[in-house]
Amino acid sequence: MANLTSNQSLYRFLRKQIEEQIVTEDDQLIFDAFLNNEIQHARQPIRDIFDDDIEYQHLTIRYGSEDENNVYNYDLSEEFSYCLDLFSLIIALRQAQFQTETFHPDLINSVVVPIRAEALLWGPGKTMLEQVARFHKKIFLHVILSLQLDCSKVSKEDAEMLVQIIRGKDEDNPFPFWVEINDPSTNLEYVPALKPNLLKISVPMATKEDRSAFLPIMRFLRQQKTKWVAGRVASQAELNQYKLLGATFYFGYLTDLPTPLSFQSYEKKKEDFWS
């Protein structure tokens, strides 16, 4: 395989992978949407929980009407869904490059993109991660991978390998990464050994049952004394709760409603859009 040194080559690599993974009818539906540039992305600012300053941008991909805009809600085969994680990474790189070309360096916010560890351990995913880390360092510096990781499903050795690739070879200036927790039952056994820069907690807090389920995570956070981001903040009351619990940053639908957007499609442009 040729090195993926350009952004267009990353896209062509992903396009080939996603087409090869079509199994279900919904896979085909989403692939057609991918070709037609109908998969959009939405950004939300991640803010300092006390002064509301914007510190990061959180990016997710969307498709469909308002009621079904989570592309992962469709009946997708496993490896096809991994391709969507990789597409999120490509979009994050593109958003980061747009910022570096448009804004003063002091105004650039790193783009945080959720991505499953399994998607990066999958052969094509690992290849893409290695190529991005090697040939796209300048832009990757402004992208933070928020690893969705369950220690009961991913071995410590595999997780450490991923972190080593993400961090890069410069031990004095390692690239940051986060670990994301979106299920209270997630196994976090070896997460401290990975030394993530931040933890992103995206679990509901609306009901008494939700708050009870959150207690093991809260104990974990206090033991590790790691800074963390509160996600899915839906009300001022929830925001106040997260402040009391010790969150450093937050994002959600309280003040920042995301608007899905699209970049120009590669399918309609012959030259390298990013180069």
Tab-separated table of C-alpha atoms in Angstrom:
chain	number	residue	atom	x	y	z
A	1	MET	CA	0.000	0.000	0.000
A	2	ALA	CA	1.215	3.487	-0.858
A	3	ASN	CA	1.720	5.904	2.023
A	4	LEU	CA	-1.323	8.060	2.796
A	5	THR	CA	0.595	11.312	2.659
A	6	SER	CA	-2.215	13.522	1.350
A	7	ASN	CA	-5.669	14.124	2.714
A	8	GLN	CA	-7.211	12.953	-0.535
A	9	SER	CA	-5.374	9.628	-0.198
A	10	LEU	CA	-6.830	9.192	3.303
A	11	TYR	CA	-10.292	9.691	1.848
A	12	ARG	CA	-9.704	7.244	-1.026
A	13	PHE	CA	-8.401	4.656	1.443
A	14	LEU	CA	-11.526	5.021	3.582
A	15	ARG	CA	-13.857	5.007	0.571
A	16	LYS	CA	-12.441	1.646	-0.516
A	17	GLN	CA	-12.771	0.205	2.985
A	18	ILE	CA	-16.317	1.384	3.560
A	19	GLU	CA	-17.508	0.023	0.210
A	20	GLU	CA	-15.961	-3.365	0.956
A	21	GLN	CA	-17.736	-3.640	4.329
A	22	ILE	CA	-21.340	-3.307	3.090
A	23	VAL	CA	-23.426	-6.147	4.558
A	24	THR	CA	-26.823	-4.813	5.665
A	25	GLU	CA	-29.390	-2.686	3.849
A	26	ASP	CA	-28.591	0.162	6.219
A	27	ASP	CA	-24.899	-0.195	5.377
A	28	GLN	CA	-25.839	0.457	1.750
A	29	LEU	CA	-28.078	3.363	2.761
A	30	ILE	CA	-25.295	5.032	4.721
A	31	PHE	CA	-22.720	4.309	2.013
A	32	ASP	CA	-24.940	6.057	-0.537
A	33	ALA	CA	-25.279	8.977	1.880
A	34	PHE	CA	-21.488	9.002	2.249
A	35	LEU	CA	-21.023	9.231	-1.530
A	36	ASN	CA	-23.656	11.964	-1.803
A	37	ASN	CA	-22.081	14.023	0.990
A	38	GLU	CA	-25.197	13.639	3.137
A	39	ILE	CA	-23.349	12.590	6.285
A	40	GLN	CA	-22.847	15.829	8.142
A	41	HIS	CA	-20.840	16.806	11.182
A	42	ALA	CA	-21.829	18.835	14.197
A	43	ARG	CA	-19.573	20.716	16.579
A	44	GLN	CA	-20.218	21.787	20.136
A	45	PRO	CA	-17.887	23.894	22.250
A	46	ILE	CA	-16.438	22.254	25.337
A	47	ARG	CA	-16.368	24.997	27.952
A	48	ASP	CA	-14.647	25.689	31.234
A	49	ILE	CA	-17.290	24.794	33.791
A	50	PHE	CA	-16.761	27.949	35.846
A	51	ASP	CA	-16.098	30.789	33.396
A	52	ASP	CA	-17.671	29.277	30.225
A	53	ASP	CA	-14.585	29.971	28.099
A	54	ILE	CA	-14.386	27.668	25.078
A	55	GLU	CA	-11.431	25.283	25.401
A	56	TYR	CA	-12.165	22.572	22.806
A	57	GLN	CA	-14.600	21.659	20.022
A	58	HIS	CA	-16.471	18.345	20.233
A	59	LEU	CA	-17.235	16.770	16.839
A	60	THR	CA	-19.730	14.056	15.896
A	61	ILE	CA	-21.185	12.906	12.579
A	62	ARG	CA	-24.909	13.026	11.799
A	63	TYR	CA	-27.326	11.679	9.227
A	64	GLY	CA	-31.067	11.817	8.675
A	65	SER	CA	-33.881	13.803	10.192
A	66	GLU	CA	-33.733	15.460	13.580
A	67	ASP	CA	-35.209	12.375	15.243
A	68	GLU	CA	-32.697	9.934	13.780
A	69	ASN	CA	-29.560	11.992	13.382
A	70	ASN	CA	-27.249	9.549	15.138
A	71	VAL	CA	-25.762	7.604	12.258
A	72	TYR	CA	-24.968	4.711	14.602
A	73	ASN	CA	-28.674	4.128	15.309
A	74	TYR	CA	-28.981	2.315	11.988
A	75	ASP	CA	-28.565	-1.433	11.536
A	76	LEU	CA	-24.879	-1.349	10.667
A	77	SER	CA	-22.478	-4.261	10.447
A	78	GLU	CA	-19.582	-4.015	12.877
A	79	GLU	CA	-16.741	-3.266	10.487
A	80	PHE	CA	-18.881	-0.868	8.474
A	81	SER	CA	-19.524	1.079	11.674
A	82	TYR	CA	-15.766	1.134	12.323
A	83	CYS	CA	-15.404	2.926	8.985
A	84	LEU	CA	-17.704	5.658	10.280
A	85	ASP	CA	-15.402	6.129	13.268
A	86	LEU	CA	-12.543	6.590	10.805
A	87	PHE	CA	-14.641	9.030	8.793
A	88	SER	CA	-15.108	11.049	11.992
A	89	LEU	CA	-11.320	11.196	12.296
A	90	ILE	CA	-10.989	12.451	8.716
A	91	ILE	CA	-13.624	15.129	9.339
A	92	ALA	CA	-11.849	16.160	12.546
A	93	LEU	CA	-8.574	16.543	10.641
A	94	ARG	CA	-10.348	18.603	8.034
A	95	GLN	CA	-11.956	20.828	10.676
A	96	ALA	CA	-8.600	21.290	12.411
A	97	GLN	CA	-6.938	22.241	9.143
A	98	PHE	CA	-9.702	24.738	8.412
A	99	GLN	CA	-9.020	26.383	11.774
A	100	THR	CA	-5.255	26.545	11.259
A	101	GLU	CA	-5.737	28.159	7.847
A	102	THR	CA	-8.410	30.601	9.023
A	103	PHE	CA	-7.774	31.706	12.602
A	104	HIS	CA	-4.966	33.205	14.635
A	105	PRO	CA	-3.141	30.441	16.567
A	106	ASP	CA	-4.478	31.818	19.855
A	107	LEU	CA	-8.050	31.262	18.626
A	108	ILE	CA	-7.661	27.625	17.599
A	109	ASN	CA	-9.516	25.052	19.715
A	110	SER	CA	-8.435	21.434	19.430
A	111	VAL	CA	-11.095	19.180	17.898
A	112	VAL	CA	-12.184	16.310	20.143
A	113	VAL	CA	-13.522	13.272	18.280
A	114	PRO	CA	-15.010	10.183	19.981
A	115	ILE	CA	-13.653	6.959	18.502
A	116	ARG	CA	-13.863	3.343	19.603
A	117	ALA	CA	-10.627	1.609	20.486
A	118	GLU	CA	-11.851	-1.422	18.519
A	119	ALA	CA	-12.089	0.689	15.348
A	120	LEU	CA	-8.417	1.645	15.678
A	121	LEU	CA	-7.347	-1.924	16.457
A	122	TRP	CA	-9.152	-3.184	13.338
A	123	GLY	CA	-6.559	-3.620	10.574
A	124	PRO	CA	-7.565	-0.687	8.316
A	125	GLY	CA	-8.170	1.500	11.370
A	126	LYS	CA	-4.704	0.832	12.755
A	127	THR	CA	-3.234	1.546	9.319
A	128	MET	CA	-5.032	4.877	9.094
A	129	LEU	CA	-4.018	5.883	12.622
A	130	GLU	CA	-0.370	5.084	11.911
A	131	GLN	CA	-0.459	7.015	8.644
A	132	VAL	CA	-2.119	10.041	10.246
A	133	ALA	CA	0.371	10.051	13.126
A	134	ARG	CA	3.285	9.774	10.695
A	135	PHE	CA	2.338	12.028	7.785
A	136	HIS	CA	-0.216	14.467	9.227
A	137	LYS	CA	1.464	15.505	12.484
A	138	LYS	CA	0.965	19.235	11.984
A	139	ILE	CA	-2.820	18.888	11.854
A	140	PHE	CA	-3.082	15.870	14.177
A	141	LEU	CA	-1.587	18.110	16.850
A	142	HIS	CA	-4.970	19.908	16.909
A	143	VAL	CA	-7.080	16.732	17.087
A	144	ILE	CA	-7.756	14.869	20.328
A	145	LEU	CA	-8.977	11.284	20.136
A	146	SER	CA	-11.484	10.500	22.869
A	147	LEU	CA	-11.080	6.727	23.120
A	148	GLN	CA	-14.217	4.777	23.920
A	149	LEU	CA	-12.607	1.970	25.845
A	150	ASP	CA	-13.891	-0.933	27.942
A	151	CYS	CA	-11.081	-2.821	29.662
A	152	SER	CA	-13.068	-6.078	29.562
A	153	LYS	CA	-13.184	-5.955	25.745
A	154	VAL	CA	-9.766	-4.532	24.852
A	155	SER	CA	-6.567	-5.964	26.296
A	156	LYS	CA	-4.210	-3.690	28.183
A	157	GLU	CA	-1.448	-4.498	25.687
A	158	ASP	CA	-3.593	-3.430	22.725
A	159	ALA	CA	-4.677	-0.246	24.483
A	160	GLU	CA	-1.079	0.636	25.344
A	161	MET	CA	-0.090	0.088	21.718
A	162	LEU	CA	-2.806	2.504	20.547
A	163	VAL	CA	-1.769	5.106	23.078
A	164	GLN	CA	1.852	4.805	21.971
A	165	ILE	CA	0.845	5.468	18.352
A	166	ILE	CA	-1.346	8.414	19.331
A	167	ARG	CA	1.226	9.938	21.666
A	168	GLY	CA	3.942	9.861	19.014
A	169	LYS	CA	7.683	9.395	19.345
A	170	ASP	CA	8.508	12.731	20.957
A	171	GLU	CA	8.396	11.820	24.638
A	172	ASP	CA	8.906	15.440	25.672
A	173	ASN	CA	5.866	16.621	23.678
A	174	PRO	CA	3.420	13.706	23.442
A	175	PHE	CA	0.128	14.244	21.640
A	176	PRO	CA	-2.850	14.290	24.046
A	177	PHE	CA	-5.661	11.758	24.187
A	178	TRP	CA	-8.750	11.283	26.339
A	179	VAL	CA	-10.650	8.245	27.542
A	180	GLU	CA	-14.417	8.398	27.206
A	181	ILE	CA	-16.907	6.759	29.554
A	182	ASN	CA	-20.475	6.613	28.244
A	183	ASP	CA	-21.754	3.601	30.171
A	184	PRO	CA	-21.707	3.373	33.996
A	185	SER	CA	-20.890	-0.346	33.744
A	186	THR	CA	-17.698	0.236	31.719
A	187	ASN	CA	-14.680	-1.662	33.057
A	188	LEU	CA	-11.961	0.916	33.852
A	189	GLU	CA	-9.427	-1.470	35.379
A	190	TYR	CA	-6.253	-0.362	33.580
A	191	VAL	CA	-7.308	3.122	32.433
A	192	PRO	CA	-5.082	4.840	35.055
A	193	ALA	CA	-2.018	3.084	33.606
A	194	LEU	CA	-2.712	4.697	30.216
A	195	LYS	CA	-2.435	8.177	31.774
A	196	PRO	CA	-5.063	9.960	29.649
A	197	ASN	CA	-4.943	13.748	29.678
A	198	LEU	CA	-8.635	13.947	30.516
A	199	LEU	CA	-11.624	11.692	31.039
A	200	LYS	CA	-14.876	12.487	29.241
A	201	ILE	CA	-17.935	11.318	31.154
A	202	SER	CA	-21.092	11.103	29.050
A	203	VAL	CA	-23.636	9.318	31.225
A	204	PRO	CA	-27.137	10.549	32.172
A	205	MET	CA	-27.796	12.180	35.538
A	206	ALA	CA	-31.501	12.956	35.187
A	207	THR	CA	-32.995	10.385	37.582
A	208	LYS	CA	-32.170	8.976	40.999
A	209	GLU	CA	-31.271	5.674	39.312
A	210	ASP	CA	-28.899	7.498	36.949
A	211	ARG	CA	-27.159	9.195	39.856
A	212	SER	CA	-26.820	5.907	41.740
A	213	ALA	CA	-25.265	4.313	38.657
A	214	PHE	CA	-22.825	7.230	38.478
A	215	LEU	CA	-21.405	6.572	41.971
A	216	PRO	CA	-18.762	3.977	40.916
A	217	ILE	CA	-17.497	6.399	38.275
A	218	MET	CA	-17.371	9.171	40.851
A	219	ARG	CA	-15.323	7.006	43.210
A	220	PHE	CA	-12.962	6.207	40.351
A	221	LEU	CA	-12.535	9.896	39.518
A	222	ARG	CA	-11.754	10.805	43.120
A	223	GLN	CA	-9.210	8.008	43.444
A	224	GLN	CA	-7.384	9.041	40.283
A	225	LYS	CA	-7.697	12.809	40.733
A	226	THR	CA	-7.900	13.155	36.953
A	227	LYS	CA	-9.497	16.202	35.363
A	228	TRP	CA	-12.716	15.339	33.573
A	229	VAL	CA	-15.286	16.656	31.134
A	230	ALA	CA	-19.015	16.387	31.780
A	231	GLY	CA	-20.980	15.553	28.649
A	232	ARG	CA	-24.711	15.486	27.896
A	233	VAL	CA	-25.432	18.393	30.234
A	234	ALA	CA	-29.145	19.005	29.755
A	235	SER	CA	-30.063	21.583	32.403
A	236	GLN	CA	-28.711	24.194	34.772
A	237	ALA	CA	-29.406	21.810	37.654
A	238	GLU	CA	-27.217	19.143	36.047
A	239	LEU	CA	-24.481	21.690	35.396
A	240	ASN	CA	-24.538	22.688	39.067
A	241	GLN	CA	-24.303	19.013	40.056
A	242	TYR	CA	-21.262	18.496	37.864
A	243	LYS	CA	-19.608	21.575	39.365
A	244	LEU	CA	-20.070	20.153	42.845
A	245	LEU	CA	-18.741	16.775	41.707
A	246	GLY	CA	-15.536	18.349	40.446
A	247	ALA	CA	-15.842	18.535	36.645
A	248	THR	CA	-13.370	20.872	34.936
A	249	PHE	CA	-15.155	21.251	31.584
A	250	TYR	CA	-18.603	20.560	30.171
A	251	PHE	CA	-20.549	20.408	26.950
A	252	GLY	CA	-24.125	19.606	26.028
A	253	TYR	CA	-27.358	21.110	24.851
A	254	LEU	CA	-27.741	23.639	27.617
A	255	THR	CA	-26.286	26.628	25.788
A	256	ASP	CA	-24.799	25.298	22.557
A	257	LEU	CA	-27.169	23.647	20.124
A	258	PRO	CA	-25.109	21.955	17.386
A	259	THR	CA	-25.917	22.698	13.756
A	260	PRO	CA	-25.006	19.886	11.322
A	261	LEU	CA	-22.741	21.065	8.495
A	262	SER	CA	-21.030	19.562	5.457
A	263	PHE	CA	-17.638	20.100	3.888
A	264	GLN	CA	-17.353	20.056	0.105
A	265	SER	CA	-17.545	16.503	-1.195
A	266	TYR	CA	-14.477	14.746	-2.546
A	267	GLU	CA	-16.668	12.856	-4.989
A	268	LYS	CA	-17.210	16.017	-7.046
A	269	LYS	CA	-13.672	17.312	-7.056
A	270	LYS	CA	-10.756	15.786	-8.938
A	271	GLU	CA	-7.887	17.607	-7.301
A	272	ASP	CA	-6.747	17.150	-3.741
A	273	PHE	CA	-9.121	19.361	-1.755
A	274	TRP	CA	-6.811	19.705	1.253
A	275	SER	CA	-3.367	19.793	-0.332
